[in-house]
Amino acid sequence: MTKKELVASTAAKAGISKTAAKRVVDATTTIISEQLYQDNKITLKDFGTFSLRQRPLRRVRNPQNQKMITIPSARIPVFKPGKRLKETIKSTGDRGGSAMTGGKNKEPVANPKSRPPKVIAVTSGKGGTGKTNFIINTAIALAQRGQKIYLIDADLGTANVDVLLGLNCKHTINSLVEDKNMDLMDIIVDGPEGIRLLPGGSGLQSLAELPKEELTRIIGMFKPLEEHADVIMIDTGSGISRNVVEFALAADEIVVVITPEPHSLSDAYAIIKVLSNNELQPPIRLVFNLVENITEARMVSSRLTDVTERFLQLTPETIGHILKDDNVVKSVKQLRPFVLYNPLAPASRCVVSIAEKLIPLPEGEKPAAREEKKGFLGKLKTLFSSA
Ligand SMILES: Nc1ncnc2c1ncn2[C@@H]1O[C@H](COP(=O)(O)OP(=O)(O)O)[C@@H](O)[C@H]1O
Ligand SMILES: [Mg+2]
């Protein structure tokens, strides 16, 4: 394996950019060299031990001319593999070739995540219902419970997840199309509490226009996301445009964010109707935002589900409400998510309780149910290819 491959592999496994991975690899090799220079052993449990061995002065015969020569004594670095590494080498050898044994398969050997991430698309019938705030704050609440969360900003109209997180994104998915040297981790930016953002923006639209091989190349780059994320949340934007609907249909679950105003309810009904016309339709769940109290939340929830039951024979589950709260407005002005700005704010408590319903601990929904389904990448490929 070359250093370049090591960096690429580290980036993919750790879910970091190649630039960051190169810094890690460089720092690690420098530390190991420095420690060896100072005669210190470095033991990485299970992996192995690096140390220096004193090789004594030797007199040997030069095989070419048979003359005796002297090889001076020297300190040479040695590596003694640990138990787990030995076992890995042995078992991969038994399987007949891998990256570690020189086979063609360059996939990293060790434990990729066994379960694909849960993909949640967040949408609404009309703009301004609080989708982006809901996504960001729910993502942080989930991250605080130990989940690895990736956000995809797929709102072509008002892509502002980065702005609300106070982040500065240099690139979008478009950069992957324009610059072949870039990979997904180069455009992903780190947000608070370990959440990560993939800025989509207008770049997403251009995916549908790409030639097939190029699309396959780009979608292939999303693999680290499938390997590292526990949950991928997509801000689809609002309305019944193709982009919104396609992203929603590629998800495992759709959350529709609705406010109590009559036109928000009727627009929510319209998007639920469009989604329910499709046989791929994942389960739809409802969140009522900007409600005055729980009574209002229950009232609007039953008003909407009465209509969906009657006309669409569909009863989407309401997973919670978010109270109208001045803390939200203040936090937006400060570009700080409200669950961090004021964790005890009424809106923050509401979001935490929704996060618990969305991904119940300890293990979320039954893994088998999702493993059988076509993965997110597969669905994206199908959706964009048929565009
Ligand atoms: N629970 C809430 N309480 C008070 N204001 C809210 C609440 N949710 C959203 N808002 C207001 O609505 C605005 C729009 O929210 P945003 O998340 O950007 O909506 P969307 O992404 O659906 O367009 C926010 O800037 C904030 O001022
Ligand atoms: Mg938004």
Short mmCIF file of C-alpha atoms and ligand atoms in Angstrom, two decimals:
data_model
loop_
_atom_site.label_atom_id
_atom_site.label_comp_id
_atom_site.label_asym_id
_atom_site.label_seq_id
_atom_site.Cartn_x
_atom_site.Cartn_y
_atom_site.Cartn_z
CA MET A 1 0.00 0.00 0.00
CA THR A 2 1.36 3.43 -0.90
CA LYS A 3 1.13 6.42 1.42
CA LYS A 4 -1.51 7.90 -0.89
CA GLU A 5 -3.62 4.77 -0.52
CA LEU A 6 -3.11 4.78 3.25
CA VAL A 7 -4.32 8.38 3.41
CA ALA A 8 -7.36 7.62 1.23
CA SER A 9 -8.17 4.57 3.30
CA THR A 10 -7.77 6.46 6.59
CA ALA A 11 -10.03 9.23 5.28
CA ALA A 12 -12.71 6.75 4.28
CA LYS A 13 -12.55 4.74 7.51
CA ALA A 14 -12.42 7.68 9.87
CA GLY A 15 -14.94 9.67 7.89
CA ILE A 16 -12.60 12.65 7.50
CA SER A 17 -11.26 14.55 4.50
CA LYS A 18 -8.12 13.36 2.74
CA THR A 19 -6.36 16.52 3.84
CA ALA A 20 -7.19 15.79 7.47
CA ALA A 21 -6.26 12.11 7.02
CA LYS A 22 -2.88 13.10 5.58
CA ARG A 23 -2.22 15.25 8.65
CA VAL A 24 -3.14 12.30 10.88
CA VAL A 25 -0.91 9.88 8.96
CA ASP A 26 1.99 12.37 8.93
CA ALA A 27 1.62 13.13 12.63
CA THR A 28 1.41 9.43 13.52
CA THR A 29 4.51 8.50 11.53
CA THR A 30 6.42 11.46 12.99
CA ILE A 31 5.45 10.47 16.54
CA ILE A 32 6.43 6.85 15.94
CA SER A 33 9.80 7.92 14.47
CA GLU A 34 10.49 10.34 17.32
CA GLN A 35 9.62 7.77 19.94
CA LEU A 36 11.83 5.17 18.30
CA TYR A 37 14.64 7.68 18.05
CA GLN A 38 14.37 8.15 21.81
CA ASP A 39 14.50 4.40 22.23
CA ASN A 40 10.89 4.14 23.33
CA LYS A 41 8.73 1.21 22.41
CA ILE A 42 5.28 1.95 21.02
CA THR A 43 2.69 -0.65 21.76
CA LEU A 44 -0.70 -0.35 20.14
CA LYS A 45 -2.83 -2.87 21.94
CA ASP A 46 -3.83 -5.75 19.65
CA PHE A 47 -2.15 -4.13 16.67
CA GLY A 48 1.49 -4.59 17.64
CA THR A 49 4.72 -3.13 18.96
CA PHE A 50 7.26 -0.94 17.21
CA SER A 51 10.72 -0.98 18.76
CA LEU A 52 14.40 -0.63 17.93
CA ARG A 53 16.71 -3.61 17.97
CA GLN A 54 20.44 -3.29 18.33
CA ARG A 55 22.01 -5.28 15.53
CA PRO A 56 25.58 -6.20 16.41
CA LEU A 57 28.55 -5.69 14.12
CA ARG A 58 28.74 -8.57 11.66
CA ARG A 59 31.36 -9.99 9.30
CA VAL A 60 29.83 -11.61 6.23
CA ARG A 61 30.94 -12.69 2.79
CA ASN A 62 29.88 -10.52 -0.16
CA PRO A 63 27.96 -13.00 -2.35
CA GLN A 64 29.15 -11.31 -5.55
CA ASN A 65 32.90 -11.43 -5.05
CA GLN A 66 33.12 -13.69 -1.99
CA LYS A 67 35.22 -11.10 -0.10
CA MET A 68 34.64 -10.69 3.62
CA ILE A 69 32.99 -7.42 4.58
CA THR A 70 32.02 -5.80 7.89
CA ILE A 71 28.50 -4.58 8.52
CA PRO A 72 28.64 -2.10 11.36
CA SER A 73 26.35 -2.41 14.31
CA ALA A 74 23.14 -0.44 13.99
CA ARG A 75 19.79 0.17 15.58
CA ILE A 76 17.07 -1.11 13.33
CA PRO A 77 13.31 -0.70 13.67
CA VAL A 78 11.27 -3.85 14.15
CA PHE A 79 7.56 -4.48 14.33
CA LYS A 80 6.05 -7.33 16.28
CA PRO A 81 2.41 -7.92 15.37
CA GLY A 82 -0.13 -8.15 18.17
CA LYS A 83 -2.59 -10.97 18.75
CA ARG A 84 -5.56 -9.50 16.86
CA LEU A 85 -3.47 -8.44 13.88
CA LYS A 86 -2.00 -11.94 13.65
CA GLU A 87 -5.49 -13.42 13.75
CA THR A 88 -6.69 -10.99 11.07
CA ILE A 89 -3.80 -11.82 8.79
CA LYS A 90 -4.40 -15.52 9.33
CA SER A 91 -8.13 -15.34 8.68
CA THR A 92 -7.86 -13.06 5.64
CA GLY A 93 -5.19 -15.40 4.31
CA ASP A 94 -7.65 -18.26 4.68
CA ARG A 95 -10.21 -16.32 2.63
CA GLY A 96 -7.74 -16.17 -0.22
CA GLY A 97 -6.51 -12.61 -0.55
CA SER A 98 -7.30 -9.13 0.65
CA ALA A 99 -5.66 -5.74 0.85
CA MET A 100 -3.50 -7.00 3.68
CA THR A 101 -2.33 -10.14 1.95
CA GLY A 102 -1.71 -8.53 -1.39
CA GLY A 103 -4.96 -9.62 -3.06
CA LYS A 104 -6.79 -7.44 -5.52
CA ASN A 105 -9.54 -6.41 -3.16
CA LYS A 106 -8.49 -3.02 -1.77
CA GLU A 107 -11.44 -2.68 0.63
CA PRO A 108 -10.34 -2.21 4.23
CA VAL A 109 -10.51 -5.50 6.13
CA ALA A 110 -11.85 -4.51 9.49
CA ASN A 111 -15.37 -4.01 10.66
CA PRO A 112 -17.47 -1.75 8.47
CA LYS A 113 -20.72 -0.80 10.21
CA SER A 114 -23.03 -3.77 10.02
CA ARG A 115 -26.17 -1.71 9.69
CA PRO A 116 -26.95 0.83 6.99
CA PRO A 117 -27.82 4.30 8.22
CA LYS A 118 -31.40 5.32 8.69
CA VAL A 119 -32.23 7.97 6.12
CA ILE A 120 -34.79 10.54 7.16
CA ALA A 121 -36.07 13.09 4.67
CA VAL A 122 -37.59 16.20 6.20
CA THR A 123 -40.04 18.08 4.06
CA SER A 124 -43.05 20.35 4.19
CA GLY A 125 -45.86 21.54 2.01
CA LYS A 126 -44.82 25.17 2.21
CA GLY A 127 -41.63 27.02 3.15
CA GLY A 128 -40.96 28.54 6.55
CA THR A 129 -42.54 25.79 8.64
CA GLY A 130 -39.29 25.28 10.54
CA LYS A 131 -37.79 22.30 8.69
CA THR A 132 -34.22 23.47 8.77
CA ASN A 133 -34.37 24.36 12.45
CA PHE A 134 -36.04 21.04 13.18
CA ILE A 135 -33.35 19.09 11.29
CA ILE A 136 -30.39 20.88 12.82
CA ASN A 137 -31.65 20.68 16.37
CA THR A 138 -32.89 17.11 16.12
CA ALA A 139 -29.55 16.14 14.60
CA ILE A 140 -27.73 17.68 17.54
CA ALA A 141 -30.07 16.02 20.04
CA LEU A 142 -29.38 12.66 18.36
CA ALA A 143 -25.63 13.33 18.25
CA GLN A 144 -25.71 14.06 21.95
CA ARG A 145 -27.15 10.57 22.40
CA GLY A 146 -24.15 9.08 20.63
CA GLN A 147 -25.45 8.82 17.08
CA LYS A 148 -23.30 9.74 14.08
CA ILE A 149 -25.40 12.17 12.12
CA TYR A 150 -24.91 13.48 8.60
CA LEU A 151 -27.10 16.21 7.16
CA ILE A 152 -27.64 16.65 3.45
CA ASP A 153 -28.87 20.06 2.45
CA ALA A 154 -30.95 19.24 -0.59
CA ASP A 155 -33.10 22.36 -0.51
CA LEU A 156 -32.56 23.81 -3.95
CA GLY A 157 -34.51 26.94 -3.14
CA THR A 158 -33.13 28.01 0.22
CA ALA A 159 -30.11 25.90 1.06
CA ASN A 160 -29.22 27.43 4.41
CA VAL A 161 -28.34 24.62 6.81
CA ASP A 162 -24.71 25.85 6.76
CA VAL A 163 -25.78 29.43 7.47
CA LEU A 164 -27.94 28.44 10.43
CA LEU A 165 -25.09 26.34 11.79
CA GLY A 166 -22.75 29.30 11.45
CA LEU A 167 -20.54 27.29 9.06
CA ASN A 168 -18.64 28.41 6.05
CA CYS A 169 -18.92 25.89 3.23
CA LYS A 170 -16.51 26.30 0.37
CA HIS A 171 -17.84 23.43 -1.70
CA THR A 172 -21.06 21.68 -2.60
CA ILE A 173 -21.79 18.38 -4.32
CA ASN A 174 -21.18 20.30 -7.53
CA SER A 175 -17.47 20.43 -6.66
CA LEU A 176 -17.36 16.63 -6.96
CA VAL A 177 -18.63 16.89 -10.50
CA GLU A 178 -16.27 19.72 -11.45
CA ASP A 179 -13.08 18.53 -9.79
CA LYS A 180 -12.17 14.85 -10.13
CA ASN A 181 -9.54 15.15 -7.38
CA MET A 182 -12.13 15.92 -4.76
CA ASP A 183 -13.88 13.35 -2.70
CA LEU A 184 -16.94 13.45 -0.54
CA MET A 185 -15.01 14.02 2.65
CA ASP A 186 -13.43 17.15 1.16
CA ILE A 187 -16.81 18.84 0.90
CA ILE A 188 -18.30 17.63 4.17
CA VAL A 189 -18.00 20.15 6.98
CA ASP A 190 -18.04 19.50 10.71
CA GLY A 191 -20.80 21.07 12.73
CA PRO A 192 -21.47 21.24 16.47
CA GLU A 193 -21.56 18.05 18.57
CA GLY A 194 -19.94 16.05 15.79
CA ILE A 195 -22.76 16.41 13.28
CA ARG A 196 -21.60 16.69 9.70
CA LEU A 197 -23.04 18.58 6.82
CA LEU A 198 -22.96 17.73 3.16
CA PRO A 199 -23.85 20.93 1.34
CA GLY A 200 -25.93 20.00 -1.66
CA GLY A 201 -27.32 23.20 -3.04
CA SER A 202 -27.76 23.59 -6.75
CA GLY A 203 -25.18 20.83 -7.32
CA LEU A 204 -27.81 18.24 -6.65
CA GLN A 205 -29.85 19.24 -9.63
CA SER A 206 -26.91 18.72 -11.95
CA LEU A 207 -26.61 15.09 -10.82
CA ALA A 208 -29.69 14.21 -12.78
CA GLU A 209 -28.07 15.52 -15.96
CA LEU A 210 -24.81 13.58 -15.66
CA PRO A 211 -23.82 10.73 -17.98
CA LYS A 212 -24.32 7.32 -16.36
CA GLU A 213 -20.63 6.55 -15.59
CA GLU A 214 -20.14 9.96 -14.05
CA LEU A 215 -23.23 9.55 -11.91
CA THR A 216 -21.99 6.14 -10.79
CA ARG A 217 -18.62 7.71 -9.88
CA ILE A 218 -20.28 10.45 -7.82
CA ILE A 219 -22.75 8.17 -6.08
CA GLY A 220 -19.93 5.73 -5.35
CA MET A 221 -18.28 8.54 -3.42
CA PHE A 222 -21.19 8.53 -0.99
CA LYS A 223 -20.04 5.17 0.34
CA PRO A 224 -18.28 6.55 3.43
CA LEU A 225 -21.60 8.06 4.37
CA GLU A 226 -23.25 4.64 4.33
CA GLU A 227 -20.34 3.20 6.29
CA HIS A 228 -20.09 5.85 8.98
CA ALA A 229 -23.47 7.42 9.50
CA ASP A 230 -26.06 6.10 11.91
CA VAL A 231 -28.59 8.59 10.64
CA ILE A 232 -28.66 10.69 7.47
CA MET A 233 -31.13 13.57 7.55
CA ILE A 234 -32.05 15.32 4.33
CA ASP A 235 -33.49 18.81 4.18
CA THR A 236 -35.47 18.47 0.98
CA GLY A 237 -36.95 21.93 0.85
CA SER A 238 -40.67 22.33 0.47
CA GLY A 239 -43.45 21.84 -2.05
CA ILE A 240 -44.17 19.15 -4.56
CA SER A 241 -41.24 19.72 -6.91
CA ARG A 242 -39.48 16.67 -8.36
CA ASN A 243 -36.38 17.22 -6.25
CA VAL A 244 -38.34 17.23 -3.01
CA VAL A 245 -40.35 14.16 -3.91
CA GLU A 246 -37.36 12.14 -5.19
CA PHE A 247 -35.28 12.75 -2.11
CA ALA A 248 -38.21 11.97 0.11
CA LEU A 249 -38.82 8.71 -1.71
CA ALA A 250 -35.16 7.68 -1.40
CA ALA A 251 -35.42 7.86 2.38
CA ASP A 252 -36.41 5.22 4.91
CA GLU A 253 -38.81 7.61 6.48
CA ILE A 254 -40.31 11.02 5.73
CA VAL A 255 -40.98 13.65 8.35
CA VAL A 256 -43.38 16.39 7.30
CA VAL A 257 -43.09 19.58 9.35
CA ILE A 258 -46.38 21.43 9.58
CA THR A 259 -47.55 24.62 11.29
CA PRO A 260 -51.13 25.12 12.51
CA GLU A 261 -52.07 27.71 9.88
CA PRO A 262 -54.80 26.48 7.52
CA HIS A 263 -52.69 26.87 4.37
CA SER A 264 -49.79 24.93 5.96
CA LEU A 265 -52.25 22.10 6.68
CA SER A 266 -53.63 22.09 3.16
CA ASP A 267 -50.12 22.23 1.64
CA ALA A 268 -49.06 19.38 3.94
CA TYR A 269 -52.04 17.37 2.71
CA ALA A 270 -50.98 18.06 -0.89
CA ILE A 271 -47.43 16.76 -0.38
CA ILE A 272 -48.64 13.70 1.56
CA LYS A 273 -51.02 12.97 -1.31
CA VAL A 274 -48.24 13.16 -3.91
CA LEU A 275 -45.95 10.96 -1.82
CA SER A 276 -48.68 8.42 -1.17
CA ASN A 277 -49.32 8.05 -4.89
CA ASN A 278 -45.97 6.37 -5.18
CA GLU A 279 -45.54 2.71 -4.40
CA LEU A 280 -42.05 3.34 -2.98
CA GLN A 281 -43.51 5.60 -0.36
CA PRO A 282 -41.70 5.22 2.97
CA PRO A 283 -43.60 5.76 6.23
CA ILE A 284 -44.65 9.37 6.78
CA ARG A 285 -44.46 10.94 10.22
CA LEU A 286 -45.69 14.34 11.28
CA VAL A 287 -44.22 17.09 13.43
CA PHE A 288 -46.34 20.13 14.31
CA ASN A 289 -44.21 23.20 14.79
CA LEU A 290 -44.96 26.64 16.11
CA VAL A 291 -47.87 25.44 18.21
CA GLU A 292 -49.07 27.40 21.25
CA ASN A 293 -49.61 24.32 23.41
CA ILE A 294 -50.20 20.58 23.29
CA THR A 295 -53.96 21.03 22.89
CA GLU A 296 -53.45 22.96 19.68
CA ALA A 297 -50.92 20.34 18.51
CA ARG A 298 -53.46 17.53 19.08
CA MET A 299 -56.21 19.48 17.39
CA VAL A 300 -54.28 20.19 14.18
CA SER A 301 -52.88 16.69 14.15
CA SER A 302 -56.32 15.11 14.20
CA ARG A 303 -57.63 17.64 11.69
CA LEU A 304 -54.96 16.59 9.19
CA THR A 305 -55.06 12.85 9.84
CA ASP A 306 -58.88 12.84 9.59
CA VAL A 307 -58.52 14.11 6.04
CA THR A 308 -55.66 11.78 5.06
CA GLU A 309 -57.58 8.81 6.46
CA ARG A 310 -60.72 9.76 4.60
CA PHE A 311 -59.23 10.62 1.22
CA LEU A 312 -55.93 8.73 1.12
CA GLN A 313 -56.64 5.84 3.51
CA LEU A 314 -53.43 6.81 5.27
CA THR A 315 -52.79 7.59 8.93
CA PRO A 316 -49.35 9.19 9.31
CA GLU A 317 -48.05 8.99 12.85
CA THR A 318 -47.60 12.26 14.70
CA ILE A 319 -44.24 12.04 16.47
CA GLY A 320 -44.41 15.31 18.33
CA HIS A 321 -44.78 19.04 18.35
CA ILE A 322 -42.49 22.00 18.87
CA LEU A 323 -43.80 24.91 20.86
CA LYS A 324 -43.64 28.41 19.50
CA ASP A 325 -40.68 29.75 21.40
CA ASP A 326 -38.80 33.04 21.32
CA ASN A 327 -35.60 31.14 22.03
CA VAL A 328 -35.81 29.78 18.49
CA VAL A 329 -35.92 33.26 16.98
CA LYS A 330 -33.09 34.48 19.22
CA SER A 331 -30.94 31.43 18.50
CA VAL A 332 -31.43 31.86 14.75
CA LYS A 333 -30.18 35.44 15.04
CA GLN A 334 -27.08 34.18 16.82
CA LEU A 335 -26.59 31.35 14.32
CA ARG A 336 -26.57 28.90 17.20
CA PRO A 337 -28.93 25.90 17.26
CA PHE A 338 -31.52 26.38 19.99
CA VAL A 339 -30.82 23.06 21.72
CA LEU A 340 -27.33 24.45 22.40
CA TYR A 341 -28.37 28.08 22.86
CA ASN A 342 -30.77 27.07 25.60
CA PRO A 343 -31.08 23.33 26.25
CA LEU A 344 -33.91 23.92 28.71
CA ALA A 345 -35.97 26.10 26.36
CA PRO A 346 -39.47 24.74 25.67
CA ALA A 347 -38.61 24.17 21.99
CA SER A 348 -35.42 22.30 22.96
CA ARG A 349 -37.31 19.94 25.26
CA CYS A 350 -39.81 19.26 22.48
CA VAL A 351 -37.04 18.45 20.01
CA VAL A 352 -35.28 16.12 22.45
CA SER A 353 -38.49 14.19 22.92
CA ILE A 354 -39.02 13.96 19.14
CA ALA A 355 -35.42 12.73 18.71
CA GLU A 356 -36.15 9.96 21.21
CA LYS A 357 -39.17 8.87 19.18
CA LEU A 358 -37.33 9.13 15.89
CA ILE A 359 -34.45 6.87 16.92
CA PRO A 360 -35.38 5.07 20.12
CA LEU A 361 -32.44 3.87 22.16
CA PRO A 362 -30.70 1.56 22.66
CA GLU A 363 -30.66 0.15 19.15
CA GLY A 364 -33.26 1.93 17.06
CA GLU A 365 -35.70 -0.02 14.96
CA LYS A 366 -35.14 -3.64 14.06
CA PRO A 367 -32.04 -3.82 11.88
CA ALA A 368 -33.35 -6.58 9.64
CA ALA A 369 -36.17 -4.41 8.38
CA ARG A 370 -33.74 -1.94 6.89
CA GLU A 371 -31.06 -4.33 5.78
CA GLU A 372 -33.42 -6.07 3.44
CA LYS A 373 -34.28 -2.83 1.69
CA LYS A 374 -32.27 -1.34 -1.12
CA GLY A 375 -29.68 0.98 0.46
CA PHE A 376 -29.80 4.73 0.14
CA LEU A 377 -27.08 4.67 -2.52
CA GLY A 378 -28.99 2.16 -4.57
CA LYS A 379 -32.12 4.24 -4.36
CA LEU A 380 -30.29 7.44 -5.26
CA LYS A 381 -28.80 5.69 -8.26
CA THR A 382 -32.21 4.49 -9.40
CA LEU A 383 -33.84 7.86 -8.87
CA PHE A 384 -31.20 9.92 -10.64
CA SER A 385 -30.72 7.41 -13.40
CA SER A 386 -34.40 7.46 -14.24
CA ALA A 387 -34.42 11.27 -14.29
N1 LIG B 1 -40.67 26.66 17.24
C1 LIG B 1 -40.46 27.89 16.77
N2 LIG B 1 -40.71 28.99 17.55
C2 LIG B 1 -40.52 30.22 17.08
N3 LIG B 1 -40.09 30.50 15.84
C3 LIG B 1 -39.82 29.48 15.02
C4 LIG B 1 -39.98 28.12 15.44
N4 LIG B 1 -39.63 27.32 14.39
C5 LIG B 1 -39.26 28.14 13.39
N5 LIG B 1 -39.38 29.43 13.76
C6 LIG B 1 -39.10 30.61 12.94
O1 LIG B 1 -39.35 30.29 11.59
C7 LIG B 1 -38.22 30.64 10.80
C8 LIG B 1 -38.08 29.70 9.63
O2 LIG B 1 -37.62 28.47 10.07
P1 LIG B 1 -36.79 27.49 9.10
O3 LIG B 1 -36.33 26.35 9.95
O4 LIG B 1 -35.76 28.23 8.36
O5 LIG B 1 -37.96 27.02 8.14
P2 LIG B 1 -37.90 26.22 6.74
O6 LIG B 1 -36.59 25.50 6.67
O7 LIG B 1 -39.07 25.29 6.79
O8 LIG B 1 -38.05 27.23 5.67
C9 LIG B 1 -37.06 30.64 11.76
O9 LIG B 1 -36.05 31.51 11.37
C10 LIG B 1 -37.67 31.09 13.07
O10 LIG B 1 -37.66 32.50 13.13
MG MG B 2 -35.12 25.59 5.24
#
